[in-house]
PDB file of C-alpha atoms in Angstrom:
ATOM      1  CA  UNK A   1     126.478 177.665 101.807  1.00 37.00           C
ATOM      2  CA  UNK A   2     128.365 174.222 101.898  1.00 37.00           C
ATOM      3  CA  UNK A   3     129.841 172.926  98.669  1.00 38.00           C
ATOM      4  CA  UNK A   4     129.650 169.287  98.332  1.00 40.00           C
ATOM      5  CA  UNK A   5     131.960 167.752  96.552  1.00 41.00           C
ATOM      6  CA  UNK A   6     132.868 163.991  94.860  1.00 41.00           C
ATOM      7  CA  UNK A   7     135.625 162.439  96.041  1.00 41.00           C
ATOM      8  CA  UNK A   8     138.098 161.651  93.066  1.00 40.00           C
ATOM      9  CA  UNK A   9     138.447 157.963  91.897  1.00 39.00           C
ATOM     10  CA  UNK A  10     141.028 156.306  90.159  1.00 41.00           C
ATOM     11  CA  UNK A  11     140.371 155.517  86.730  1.00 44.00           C
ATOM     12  CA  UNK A  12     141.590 151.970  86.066  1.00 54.00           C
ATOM     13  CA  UNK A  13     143.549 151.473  83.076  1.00 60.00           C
ATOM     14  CA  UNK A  14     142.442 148.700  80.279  1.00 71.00           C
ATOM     15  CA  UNK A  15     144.687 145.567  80.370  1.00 77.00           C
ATOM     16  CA  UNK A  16     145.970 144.550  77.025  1.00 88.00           C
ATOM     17  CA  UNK A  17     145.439 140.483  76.700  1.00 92.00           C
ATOM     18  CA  UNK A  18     147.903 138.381  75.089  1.00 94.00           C
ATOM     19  CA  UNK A  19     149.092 135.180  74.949  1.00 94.00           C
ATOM     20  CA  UNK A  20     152.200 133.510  75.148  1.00 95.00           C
ATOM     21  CA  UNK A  21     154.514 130.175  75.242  1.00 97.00           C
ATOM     22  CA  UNK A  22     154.910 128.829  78.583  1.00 97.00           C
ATOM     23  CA  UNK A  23     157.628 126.466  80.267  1.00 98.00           C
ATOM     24  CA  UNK A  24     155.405 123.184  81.443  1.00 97.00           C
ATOM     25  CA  UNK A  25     157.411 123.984  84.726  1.00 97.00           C
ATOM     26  CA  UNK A  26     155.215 127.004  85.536  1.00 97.00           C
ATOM     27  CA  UNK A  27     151.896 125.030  85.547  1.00 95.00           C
ATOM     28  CA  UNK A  28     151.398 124.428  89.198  1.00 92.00           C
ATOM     29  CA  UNK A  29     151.942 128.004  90.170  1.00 94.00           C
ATOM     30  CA  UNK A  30     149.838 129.291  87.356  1.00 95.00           C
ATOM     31  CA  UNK A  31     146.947 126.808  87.329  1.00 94.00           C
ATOM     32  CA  UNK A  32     146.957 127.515  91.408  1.00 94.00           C
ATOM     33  CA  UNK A  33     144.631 130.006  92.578  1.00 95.00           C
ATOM     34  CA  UNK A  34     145.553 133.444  91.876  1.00 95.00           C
ATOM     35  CA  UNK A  35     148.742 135.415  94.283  1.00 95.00           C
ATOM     36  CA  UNK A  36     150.239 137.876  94.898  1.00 97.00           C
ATOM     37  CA  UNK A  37     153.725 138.875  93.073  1.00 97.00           C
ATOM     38  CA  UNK A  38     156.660 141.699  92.816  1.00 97.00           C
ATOM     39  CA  UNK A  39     158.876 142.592  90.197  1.00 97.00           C
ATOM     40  CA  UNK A  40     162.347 141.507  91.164  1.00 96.00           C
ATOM     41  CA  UNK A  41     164.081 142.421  87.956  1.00 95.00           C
ATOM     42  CA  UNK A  42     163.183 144.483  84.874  1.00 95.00           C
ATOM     43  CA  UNK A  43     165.356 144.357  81.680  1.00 94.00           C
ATOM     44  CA  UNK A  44     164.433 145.366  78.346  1.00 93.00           C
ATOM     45  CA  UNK A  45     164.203 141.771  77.244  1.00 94.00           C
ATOM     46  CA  UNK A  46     162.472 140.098  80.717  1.00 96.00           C
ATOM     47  CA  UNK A  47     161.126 140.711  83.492  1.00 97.00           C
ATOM     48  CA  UNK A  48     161.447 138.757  86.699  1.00 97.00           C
ATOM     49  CA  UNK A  49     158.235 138.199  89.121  1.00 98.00           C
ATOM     50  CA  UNK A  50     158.335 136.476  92.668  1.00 97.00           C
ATOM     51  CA  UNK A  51     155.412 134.803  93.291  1.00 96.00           C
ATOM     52  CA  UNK A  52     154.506 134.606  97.105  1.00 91.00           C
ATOM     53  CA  UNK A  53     154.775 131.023  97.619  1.00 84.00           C
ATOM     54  CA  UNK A  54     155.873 127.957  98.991  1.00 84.00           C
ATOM     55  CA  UNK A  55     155.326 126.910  95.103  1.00 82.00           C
ATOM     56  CA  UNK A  56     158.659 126.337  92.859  1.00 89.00           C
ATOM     57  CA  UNK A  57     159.347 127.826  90.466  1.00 89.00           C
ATOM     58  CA  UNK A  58     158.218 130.644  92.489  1.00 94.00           C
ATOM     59  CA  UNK A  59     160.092 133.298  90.187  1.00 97.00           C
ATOM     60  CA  UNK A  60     158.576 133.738  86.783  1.00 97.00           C
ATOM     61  CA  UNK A  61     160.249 135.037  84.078  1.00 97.00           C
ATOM     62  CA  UNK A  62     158.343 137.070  81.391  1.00 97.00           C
ATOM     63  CA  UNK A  63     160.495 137.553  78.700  1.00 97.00           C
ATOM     64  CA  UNK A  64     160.360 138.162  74.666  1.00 95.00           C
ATOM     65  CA  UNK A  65     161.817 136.499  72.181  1.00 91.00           C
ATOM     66  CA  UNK A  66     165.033 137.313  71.787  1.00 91.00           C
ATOM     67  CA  UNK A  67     165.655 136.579  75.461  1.00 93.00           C
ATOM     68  CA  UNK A  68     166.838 133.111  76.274  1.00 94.00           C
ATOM     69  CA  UNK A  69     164.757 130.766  77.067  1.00 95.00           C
ATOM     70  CA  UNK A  70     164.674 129.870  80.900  1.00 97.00           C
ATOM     71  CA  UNK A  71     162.706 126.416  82.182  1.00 98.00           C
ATOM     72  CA  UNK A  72     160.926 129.142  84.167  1.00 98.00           C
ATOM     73  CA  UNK A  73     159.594 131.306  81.564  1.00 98.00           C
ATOM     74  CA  UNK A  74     156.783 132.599  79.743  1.00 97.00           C
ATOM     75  CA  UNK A  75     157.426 133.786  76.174  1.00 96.00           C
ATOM     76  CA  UNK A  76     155.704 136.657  74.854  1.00 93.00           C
ATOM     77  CA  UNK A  77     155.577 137.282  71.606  1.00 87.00           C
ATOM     78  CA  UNK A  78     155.252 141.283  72.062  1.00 85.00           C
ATOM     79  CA  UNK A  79     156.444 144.126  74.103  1.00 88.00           C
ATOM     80  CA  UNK A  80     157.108 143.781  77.561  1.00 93.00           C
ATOM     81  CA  UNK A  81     154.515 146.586  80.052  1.00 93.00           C
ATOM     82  CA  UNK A  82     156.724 149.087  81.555  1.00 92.00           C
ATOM     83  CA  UNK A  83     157.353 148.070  85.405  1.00 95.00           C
ATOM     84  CA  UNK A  84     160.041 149.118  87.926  1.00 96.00           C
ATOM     85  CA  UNK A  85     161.918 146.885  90.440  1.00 96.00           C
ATOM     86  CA  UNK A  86     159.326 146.373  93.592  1.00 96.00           C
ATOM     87  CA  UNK A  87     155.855 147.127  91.387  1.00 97.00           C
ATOM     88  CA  UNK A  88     152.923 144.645  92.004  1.00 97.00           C
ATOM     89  CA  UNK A  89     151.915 142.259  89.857  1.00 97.00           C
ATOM     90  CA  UNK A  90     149.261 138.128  90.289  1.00 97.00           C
ATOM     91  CA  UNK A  91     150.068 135.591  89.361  1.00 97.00           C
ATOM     92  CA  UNK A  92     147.336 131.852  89.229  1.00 96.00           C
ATOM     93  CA  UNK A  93     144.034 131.423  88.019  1.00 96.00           C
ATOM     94  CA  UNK A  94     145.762 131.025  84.733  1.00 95.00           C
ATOM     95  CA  UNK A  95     147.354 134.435  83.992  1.00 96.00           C
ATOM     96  CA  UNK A  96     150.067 136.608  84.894  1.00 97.00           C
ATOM     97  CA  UNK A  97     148.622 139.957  85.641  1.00 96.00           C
ATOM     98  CA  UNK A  98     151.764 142.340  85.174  1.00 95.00           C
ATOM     99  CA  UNK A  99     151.215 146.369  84.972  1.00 91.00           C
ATOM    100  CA  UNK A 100     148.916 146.831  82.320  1.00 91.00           C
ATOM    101  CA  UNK A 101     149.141 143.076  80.686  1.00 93.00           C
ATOM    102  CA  UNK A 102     147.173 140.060  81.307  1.00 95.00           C
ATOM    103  CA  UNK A 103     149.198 137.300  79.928  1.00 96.00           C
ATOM    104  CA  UNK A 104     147.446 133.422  79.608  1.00 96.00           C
ATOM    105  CA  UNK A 105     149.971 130.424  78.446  1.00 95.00           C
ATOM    106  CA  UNK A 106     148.273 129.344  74.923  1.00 93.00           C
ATOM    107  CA  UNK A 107     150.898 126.609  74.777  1.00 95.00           C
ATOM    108  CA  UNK A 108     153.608 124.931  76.304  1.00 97.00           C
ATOM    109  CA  UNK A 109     157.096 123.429  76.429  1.00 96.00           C
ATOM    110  CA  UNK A 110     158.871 120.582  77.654  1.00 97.00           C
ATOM    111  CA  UNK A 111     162.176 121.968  80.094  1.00 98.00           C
ATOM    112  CA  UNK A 112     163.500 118.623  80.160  1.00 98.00           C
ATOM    113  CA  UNK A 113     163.021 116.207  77.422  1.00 97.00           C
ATOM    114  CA  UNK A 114     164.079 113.112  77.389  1.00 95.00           C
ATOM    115  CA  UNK A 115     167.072 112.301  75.209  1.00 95.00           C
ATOM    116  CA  UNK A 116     166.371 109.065  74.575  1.00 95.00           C
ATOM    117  CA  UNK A 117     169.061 105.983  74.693  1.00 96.00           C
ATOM    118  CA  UNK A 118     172.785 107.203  73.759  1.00 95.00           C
ATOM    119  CA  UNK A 119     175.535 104.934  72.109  1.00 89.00           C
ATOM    120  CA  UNK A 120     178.175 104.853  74.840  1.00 85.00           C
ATOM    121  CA  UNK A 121     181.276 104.990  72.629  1.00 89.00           C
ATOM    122  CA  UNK A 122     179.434 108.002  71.321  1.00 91.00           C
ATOM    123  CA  UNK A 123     178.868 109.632  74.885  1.00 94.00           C
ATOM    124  CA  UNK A 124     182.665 108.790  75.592  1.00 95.00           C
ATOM    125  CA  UNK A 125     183.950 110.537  72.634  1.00 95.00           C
ATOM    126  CA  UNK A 126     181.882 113.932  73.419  1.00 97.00           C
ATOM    127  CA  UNK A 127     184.124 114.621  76.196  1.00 97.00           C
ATOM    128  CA  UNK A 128     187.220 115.251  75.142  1.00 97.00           C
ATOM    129  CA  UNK A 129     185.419 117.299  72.519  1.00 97.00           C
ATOM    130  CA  UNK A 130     183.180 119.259  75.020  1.00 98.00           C
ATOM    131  CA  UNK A 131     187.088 120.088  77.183  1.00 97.00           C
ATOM    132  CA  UNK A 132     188.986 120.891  74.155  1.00 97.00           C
ATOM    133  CA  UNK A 133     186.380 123.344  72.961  1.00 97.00           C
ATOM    134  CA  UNK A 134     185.649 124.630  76.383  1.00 97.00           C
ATOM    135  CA  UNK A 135     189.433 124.837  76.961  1.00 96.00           C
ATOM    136  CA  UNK A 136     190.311 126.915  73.820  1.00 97.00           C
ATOM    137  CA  UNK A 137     187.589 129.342  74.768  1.00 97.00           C
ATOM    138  CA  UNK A 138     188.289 132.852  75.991  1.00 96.00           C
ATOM    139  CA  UNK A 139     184.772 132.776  77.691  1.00 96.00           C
ATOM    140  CA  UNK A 140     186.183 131.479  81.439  1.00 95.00           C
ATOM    141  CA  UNK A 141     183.960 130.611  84.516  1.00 95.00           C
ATOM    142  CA  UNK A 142     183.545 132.819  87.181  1.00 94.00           C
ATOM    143  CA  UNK A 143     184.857 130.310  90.168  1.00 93.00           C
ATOM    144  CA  UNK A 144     188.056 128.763  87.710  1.00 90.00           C
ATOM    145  CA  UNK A 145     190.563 127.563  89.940  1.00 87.00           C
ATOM    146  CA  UNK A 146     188.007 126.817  92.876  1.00 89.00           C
ATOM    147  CA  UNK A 147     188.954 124.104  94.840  1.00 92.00           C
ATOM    148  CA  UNK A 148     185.241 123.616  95.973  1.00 93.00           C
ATOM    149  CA  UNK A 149     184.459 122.906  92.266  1.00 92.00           C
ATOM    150  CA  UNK A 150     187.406 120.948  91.975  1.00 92.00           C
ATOM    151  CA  UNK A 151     186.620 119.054  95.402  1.00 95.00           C
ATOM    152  CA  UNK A 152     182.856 118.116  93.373  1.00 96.00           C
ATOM    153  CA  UNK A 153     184.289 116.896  90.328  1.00 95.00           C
ATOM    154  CA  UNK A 154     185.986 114.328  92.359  1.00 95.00           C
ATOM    155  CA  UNK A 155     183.320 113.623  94.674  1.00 96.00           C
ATOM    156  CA  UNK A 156     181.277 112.765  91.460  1.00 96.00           C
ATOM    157  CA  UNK A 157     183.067 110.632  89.496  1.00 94.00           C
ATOM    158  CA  UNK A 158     183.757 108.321  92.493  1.00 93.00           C
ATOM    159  CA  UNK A 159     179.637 108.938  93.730  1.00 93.00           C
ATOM    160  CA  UNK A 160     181.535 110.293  97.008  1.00 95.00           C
ATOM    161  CA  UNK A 161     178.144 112.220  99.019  1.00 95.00           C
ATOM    162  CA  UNK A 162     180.118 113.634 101.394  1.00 95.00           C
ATOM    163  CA  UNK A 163     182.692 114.994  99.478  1.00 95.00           C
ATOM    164  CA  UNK A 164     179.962 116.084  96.422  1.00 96.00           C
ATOM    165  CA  UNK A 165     177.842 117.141  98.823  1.00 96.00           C
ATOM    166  CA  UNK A 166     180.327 119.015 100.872  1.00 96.00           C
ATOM    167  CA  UNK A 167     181.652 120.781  97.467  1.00 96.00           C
ATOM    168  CA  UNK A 168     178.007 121.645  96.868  1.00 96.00           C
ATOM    169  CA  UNK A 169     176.839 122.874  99.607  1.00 94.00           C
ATOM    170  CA  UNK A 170     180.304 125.517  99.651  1.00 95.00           C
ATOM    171  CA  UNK A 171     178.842 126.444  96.188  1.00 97.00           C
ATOM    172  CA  UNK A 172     175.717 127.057  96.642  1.00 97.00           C
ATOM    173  CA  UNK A 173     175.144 131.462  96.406  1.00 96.00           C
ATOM    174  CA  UNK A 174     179.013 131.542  95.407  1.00 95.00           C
ATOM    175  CA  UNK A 175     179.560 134.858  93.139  1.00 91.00           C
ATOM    176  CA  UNK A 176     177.930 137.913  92.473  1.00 83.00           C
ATOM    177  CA  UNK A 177     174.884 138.472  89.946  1.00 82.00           C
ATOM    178  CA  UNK A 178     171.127 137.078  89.761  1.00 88.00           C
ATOM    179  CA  UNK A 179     172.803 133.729  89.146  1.00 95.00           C
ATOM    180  CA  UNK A 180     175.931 133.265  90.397  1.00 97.00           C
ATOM    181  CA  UNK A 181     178.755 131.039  89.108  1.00 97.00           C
ATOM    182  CA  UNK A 182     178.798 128.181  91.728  1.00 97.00           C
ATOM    183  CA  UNK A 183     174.732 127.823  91.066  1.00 98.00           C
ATOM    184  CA  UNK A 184     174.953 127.967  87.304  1.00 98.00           C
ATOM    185  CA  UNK A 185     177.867 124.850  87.789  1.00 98.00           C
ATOM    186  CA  UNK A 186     176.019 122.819  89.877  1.00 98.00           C
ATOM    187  CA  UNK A 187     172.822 123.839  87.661  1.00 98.00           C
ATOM    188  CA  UNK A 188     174.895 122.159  84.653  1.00 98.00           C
ATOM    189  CA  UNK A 189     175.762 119.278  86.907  1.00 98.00           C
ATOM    190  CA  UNK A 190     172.569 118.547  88.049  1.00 98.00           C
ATOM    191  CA  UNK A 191     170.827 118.399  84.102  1.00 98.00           C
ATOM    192  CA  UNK A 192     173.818 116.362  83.133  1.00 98.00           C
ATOM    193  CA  UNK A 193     173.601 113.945  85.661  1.00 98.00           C
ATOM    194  CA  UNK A 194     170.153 113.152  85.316  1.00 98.00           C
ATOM    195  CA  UNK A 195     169.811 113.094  81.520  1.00 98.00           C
ATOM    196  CA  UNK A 196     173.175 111.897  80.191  1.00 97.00           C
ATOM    197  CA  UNK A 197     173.091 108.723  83.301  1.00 97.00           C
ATOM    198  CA  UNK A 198     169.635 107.964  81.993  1.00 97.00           C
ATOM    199  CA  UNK A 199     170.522 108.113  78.465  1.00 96.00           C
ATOM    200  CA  UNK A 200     173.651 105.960  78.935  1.00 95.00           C
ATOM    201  CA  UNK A 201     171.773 103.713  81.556  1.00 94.00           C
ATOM    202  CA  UNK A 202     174.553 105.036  84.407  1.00 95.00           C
ATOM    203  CA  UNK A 203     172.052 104.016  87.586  1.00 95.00           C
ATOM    204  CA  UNK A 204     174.357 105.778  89.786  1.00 95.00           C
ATOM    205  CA  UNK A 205     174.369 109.101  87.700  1.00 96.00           C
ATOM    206  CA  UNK A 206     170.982 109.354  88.066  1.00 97.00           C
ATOM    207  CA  UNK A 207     171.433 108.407  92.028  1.00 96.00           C
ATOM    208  CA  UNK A 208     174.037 111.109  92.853  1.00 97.00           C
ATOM    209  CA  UNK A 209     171.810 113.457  91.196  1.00 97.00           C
ATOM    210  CA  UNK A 210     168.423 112.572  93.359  1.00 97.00           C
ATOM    211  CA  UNK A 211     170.709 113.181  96.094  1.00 97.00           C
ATOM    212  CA  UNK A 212     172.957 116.116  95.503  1.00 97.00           C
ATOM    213  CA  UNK A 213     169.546 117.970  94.178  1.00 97.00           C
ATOM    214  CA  UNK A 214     168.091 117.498  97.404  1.00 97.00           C
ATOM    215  CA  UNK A 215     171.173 118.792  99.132  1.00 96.00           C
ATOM    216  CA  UNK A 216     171.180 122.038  96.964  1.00 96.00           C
ATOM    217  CA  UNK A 217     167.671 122.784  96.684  1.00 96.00           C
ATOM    218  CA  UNK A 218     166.809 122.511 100.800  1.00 93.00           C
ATOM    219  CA  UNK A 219     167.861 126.209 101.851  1.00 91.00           C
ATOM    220  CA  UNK A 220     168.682 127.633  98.575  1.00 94.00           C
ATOM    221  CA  UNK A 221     165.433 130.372  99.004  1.00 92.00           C
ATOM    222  CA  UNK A 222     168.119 131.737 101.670  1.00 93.00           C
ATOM    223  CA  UNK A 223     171.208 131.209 100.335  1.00 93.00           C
ATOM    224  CA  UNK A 224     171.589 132.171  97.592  1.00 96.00           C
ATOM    225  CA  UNK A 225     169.006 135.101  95.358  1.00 95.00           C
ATOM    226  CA  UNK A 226     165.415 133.822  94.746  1.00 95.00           C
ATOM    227  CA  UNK A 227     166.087 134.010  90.375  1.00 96.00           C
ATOM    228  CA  UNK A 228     169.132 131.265  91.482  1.00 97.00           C
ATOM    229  CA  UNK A 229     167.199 129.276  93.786  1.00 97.00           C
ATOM    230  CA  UNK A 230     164.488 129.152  91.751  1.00 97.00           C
ATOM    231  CA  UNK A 231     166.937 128.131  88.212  1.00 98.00           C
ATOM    232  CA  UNK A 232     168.291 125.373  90.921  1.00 98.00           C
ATOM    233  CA  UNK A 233     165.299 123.801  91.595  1.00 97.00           C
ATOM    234  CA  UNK A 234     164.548 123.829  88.328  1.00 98.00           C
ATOM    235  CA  UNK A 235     168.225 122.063  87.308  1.00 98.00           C
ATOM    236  CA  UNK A 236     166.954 119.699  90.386  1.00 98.00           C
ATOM    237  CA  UNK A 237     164.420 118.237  88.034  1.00 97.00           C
ATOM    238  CA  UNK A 238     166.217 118.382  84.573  1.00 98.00           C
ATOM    239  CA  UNK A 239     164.678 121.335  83.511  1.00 98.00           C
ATOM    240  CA  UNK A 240     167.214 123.611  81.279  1.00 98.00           C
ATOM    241  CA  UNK A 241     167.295 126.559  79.236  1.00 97.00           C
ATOM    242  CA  UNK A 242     166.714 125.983  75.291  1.00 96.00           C
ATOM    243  CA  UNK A 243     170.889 126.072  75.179  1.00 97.00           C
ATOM    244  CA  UNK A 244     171.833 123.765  77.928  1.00 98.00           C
ATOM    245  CA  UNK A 245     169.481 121.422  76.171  1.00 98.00           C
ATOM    246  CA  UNK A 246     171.194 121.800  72.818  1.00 98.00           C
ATOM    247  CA  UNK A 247     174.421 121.221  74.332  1.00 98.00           C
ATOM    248  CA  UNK A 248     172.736 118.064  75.754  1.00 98.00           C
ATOM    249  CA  UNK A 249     171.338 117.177  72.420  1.00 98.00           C
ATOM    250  CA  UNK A 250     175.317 117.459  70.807  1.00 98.00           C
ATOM    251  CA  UNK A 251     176.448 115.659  73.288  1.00 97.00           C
ATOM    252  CA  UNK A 252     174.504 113.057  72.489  1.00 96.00           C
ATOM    253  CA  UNK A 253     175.000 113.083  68.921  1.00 95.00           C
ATOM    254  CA  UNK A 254     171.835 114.256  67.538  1.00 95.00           C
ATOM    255  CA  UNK A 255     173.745 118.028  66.370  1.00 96.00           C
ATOM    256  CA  UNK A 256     176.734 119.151  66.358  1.00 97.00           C
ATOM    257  CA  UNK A 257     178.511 120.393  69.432  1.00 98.00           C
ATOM    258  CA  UNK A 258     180.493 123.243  68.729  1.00 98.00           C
ATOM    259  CA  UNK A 259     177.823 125.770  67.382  1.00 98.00           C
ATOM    260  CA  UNK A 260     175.783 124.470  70.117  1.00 98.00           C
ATOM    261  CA  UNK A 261     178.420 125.172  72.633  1.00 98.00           C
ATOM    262  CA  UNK A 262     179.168 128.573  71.369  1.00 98.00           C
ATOM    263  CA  UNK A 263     175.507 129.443  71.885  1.00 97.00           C
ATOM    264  CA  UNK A 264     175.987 128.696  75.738  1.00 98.00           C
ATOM    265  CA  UNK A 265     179.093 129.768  76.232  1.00 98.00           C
ATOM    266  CA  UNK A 266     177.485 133.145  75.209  1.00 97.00           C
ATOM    267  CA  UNK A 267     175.127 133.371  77.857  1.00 96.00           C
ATOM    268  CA  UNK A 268     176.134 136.449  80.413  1.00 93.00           C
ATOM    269  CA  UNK A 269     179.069 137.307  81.345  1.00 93.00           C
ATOM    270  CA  UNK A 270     180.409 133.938  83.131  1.00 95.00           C
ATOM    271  CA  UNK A 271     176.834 132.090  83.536  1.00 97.00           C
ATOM    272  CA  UNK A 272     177.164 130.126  80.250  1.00 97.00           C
ATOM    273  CA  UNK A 273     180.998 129.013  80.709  1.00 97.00           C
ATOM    274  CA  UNK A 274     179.813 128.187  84.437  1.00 97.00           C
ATOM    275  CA  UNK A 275     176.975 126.011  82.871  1.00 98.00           C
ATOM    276  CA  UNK A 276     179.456 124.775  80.467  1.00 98.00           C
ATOM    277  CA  UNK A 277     181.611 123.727  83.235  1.00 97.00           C
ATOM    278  CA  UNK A 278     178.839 121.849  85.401  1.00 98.00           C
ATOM    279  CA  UNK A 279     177.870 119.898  81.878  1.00 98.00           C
ATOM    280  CA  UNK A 280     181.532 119.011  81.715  1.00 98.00           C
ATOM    281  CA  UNK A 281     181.746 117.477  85.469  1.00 97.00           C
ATOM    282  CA  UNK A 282     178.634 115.452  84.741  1.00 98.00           C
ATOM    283  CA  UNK A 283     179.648 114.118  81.504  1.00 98.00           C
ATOM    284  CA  UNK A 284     182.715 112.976  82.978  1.00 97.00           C
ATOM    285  CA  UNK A 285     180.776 111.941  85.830  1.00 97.00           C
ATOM    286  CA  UNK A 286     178.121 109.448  84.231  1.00 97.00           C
ATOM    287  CA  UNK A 287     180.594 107.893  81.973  1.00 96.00           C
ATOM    288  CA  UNK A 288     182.895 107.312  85.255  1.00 95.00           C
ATOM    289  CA  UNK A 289     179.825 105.871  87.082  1.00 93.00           C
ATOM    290  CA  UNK A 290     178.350 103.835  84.197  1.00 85.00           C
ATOM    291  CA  UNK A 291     181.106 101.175  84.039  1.00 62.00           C
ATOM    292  CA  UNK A 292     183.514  99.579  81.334  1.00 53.00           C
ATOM    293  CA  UNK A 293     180.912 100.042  78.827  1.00 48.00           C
ATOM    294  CA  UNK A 294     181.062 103.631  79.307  1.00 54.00           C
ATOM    295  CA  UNK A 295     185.026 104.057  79.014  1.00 48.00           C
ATOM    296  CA  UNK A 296     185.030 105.173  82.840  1.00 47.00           C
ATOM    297  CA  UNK A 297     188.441 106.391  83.909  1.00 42.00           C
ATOM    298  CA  UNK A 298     191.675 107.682  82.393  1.00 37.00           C
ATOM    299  CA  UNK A 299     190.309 110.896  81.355  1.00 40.00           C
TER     300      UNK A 299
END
C-alpha cells in the first residue's frame, strides 16, 4: 500500500501594521510602485534598507525615536522587527514591508526648510562663534589636517570649480564607516551653501553649490558606500538631519548656537565634527561670496 502524503507549507506569519513619520525626501521611492529591498545595516536603534533603484534616496532608514533623524528616514514610533544584514524586505506602493512589519508614512517632514532672509551682520558674527566653539572642542574630524579639505575651503571662498571641485572629488568615499569623514564635510558644505547663500542673498553660494553637488553626486553609488551616497544626494538638495538643521537655525539667529552645536558635534564618532566642519567652510564661504555687505574676507 502507498501512503500519500501532503506536502508541508509554510505558514506565513501576520504582519504587524504601524505607522510612522516620514522624511518628504522618501516620497518618490515610496509612492513608486512597490521593489524589491535588502537590509544593509541593522542596529538596535535603525535599520538601513537599499531599495533596488535608480530612485534617490535609494537607502531608507527605519529608525525609532531616539535615533537621529536622517533626511532619509522613516520614524517609527515602536520597536524595530528583528532582521539580519542581507534579509529581504519592499519597499513602494506606500509601505515599507520589513520582516514581520508593514510600515505606511501617516505624516511627513520637511529635510530642508527654508530659513528665511538672514541679517548679514548677524550671519558674519556666527562665524567666529561657530570656529571658536568648534575649535575648543575635543570632538575632532576624522580628515583634520587634510590638505584636500583644506584645498576646498579655498576653492570656495574664491568660487574656484576646479580647485572645489578637484578637492571634492579627492573627498568623496574618504574614511572608514557607513559615512565617512570627507562625505559628511562636503555633506555640511553642500546644506550650508545652499541655505545660508539663499538666506543672505549670496547668488554665487547658491551657484557653487548647484555645481559642486552635481560633481559629488555623479558616481558616488560607486565610490563611496550606498548609506553615504545616498546622505550626499540628499546634502545635494539641502536636505539635513534634524541637527545640521538646528545648527543652521543658530546660525542664523533664530536659537542659540552652542547647545545646538553640541548636539552635532555628538553625532558618531567623527561624523558630527566632520559635518561641523563642512558647515564651517560654507559659512565662511557664502559670506566670502556675498560681497561687502556680507563682511567677505579677513577671516
Amino acid at each position: 500500500m502507498t501512503v500519500g502524503t501532503r506536502p508541508r507549507t509554510q505558514r506565513a506569519h501576520p504582519r504587524t501594521q504601524a505607522t510612522g513619520a516620514a522624511s518628504a525626501a522618501l516620497r518618490p521611492v515610496l509612492e513608486s510602485p512597490r521593489r524589491p529591498a535588502r537590509v544593509l545595516a541593522a542596529f538596535p536603534s535603525g535599520i538601513y534598507l537599499e531599495v533596488r533603484a535608480e530612485l534617490e534616496p535609494h537607502v531608507i532608514a527605519v529608525v525609532t525615536g531616539e535615533a537621529v533623524r536622517l533626511p532619509n528616514a522613516v520614524v517609527l514610533g515602536d520597536r524595530l522587527p528583528m532582521v539580519e544584514v542581507g534579509d529581504e524586505a519592499s519597499v513602494g506602493d506606500g509601505a515599507v514591508e520589513l520582516g514581520t512589519l508593514s510600515l505606511r508614512a501617516h505624516r511627513w517632514w520637511d529635510p530642508a526648510p527654508p530659513l528665511g532672509p538672514v541679517d548679514p551682520v548677524r550671519l558674519a558674527r556666527s562665524l567666529p562663534a561657530l570656529a571658536g566653539l568648534c575649535d575648543r572642542s575635543p570632538r575632532r574630524p576624522g580628515l583634520e589636517g587634510n590638505g584636500a579639505a583644506a584645498l576646498l575651503a579655498e576653492g570656495c571662498a574664491e568660487a574656484s570649480l576646479l580647485r572645489s571641485i578637484t578637492a571634492a572629488e579627492q573627498l568623496v568615499g574618504l574614511g572608514p564607516g557607513l559615512t565617512p569623514s570627507g562625505d559628511d564635510v562636503l555633506a555640511g558644505l553642500l546644506v550650508a551653501l545652499r541655505h545660508l547663500g539663499a538666506a543672505a542673498g549670496a547668488g554665487r553660494a547658491v551657484w557653487l553649490a548647484d555645481w559642486l553637488a552635481a560633481a559629488v553626486t555623479f558616481d558616488a553609488r560607486s565610490r563611496t558606500t550606498p548609506i553615504s551616497a545616498t546622505l550626499l544626494h540628499c546634502a545635494a538638495r539641502g536636505e539635513a538631519s534634524g541637527e545640521v538643521l538646528a545648527v543652521l537655525r543658530a546660525l542664523a539667529g533664530r536659537q542659540s548656537l552652542e547647545p545646538a552645536l553640541y548636539r552635532l558635534l555628538q553625532l558618531g564618532h567623527t561624523s558630527g565634527a566632520d559635518l561641523a566642519w563642512g558647515l564651517r567652510i560654507g559659512l565662511s564661504a557664502v559670506l566670502d561670496l556675498g560681497g561687502p555687505d556680507l563682511g567677505g574676507g579677513g577671516r
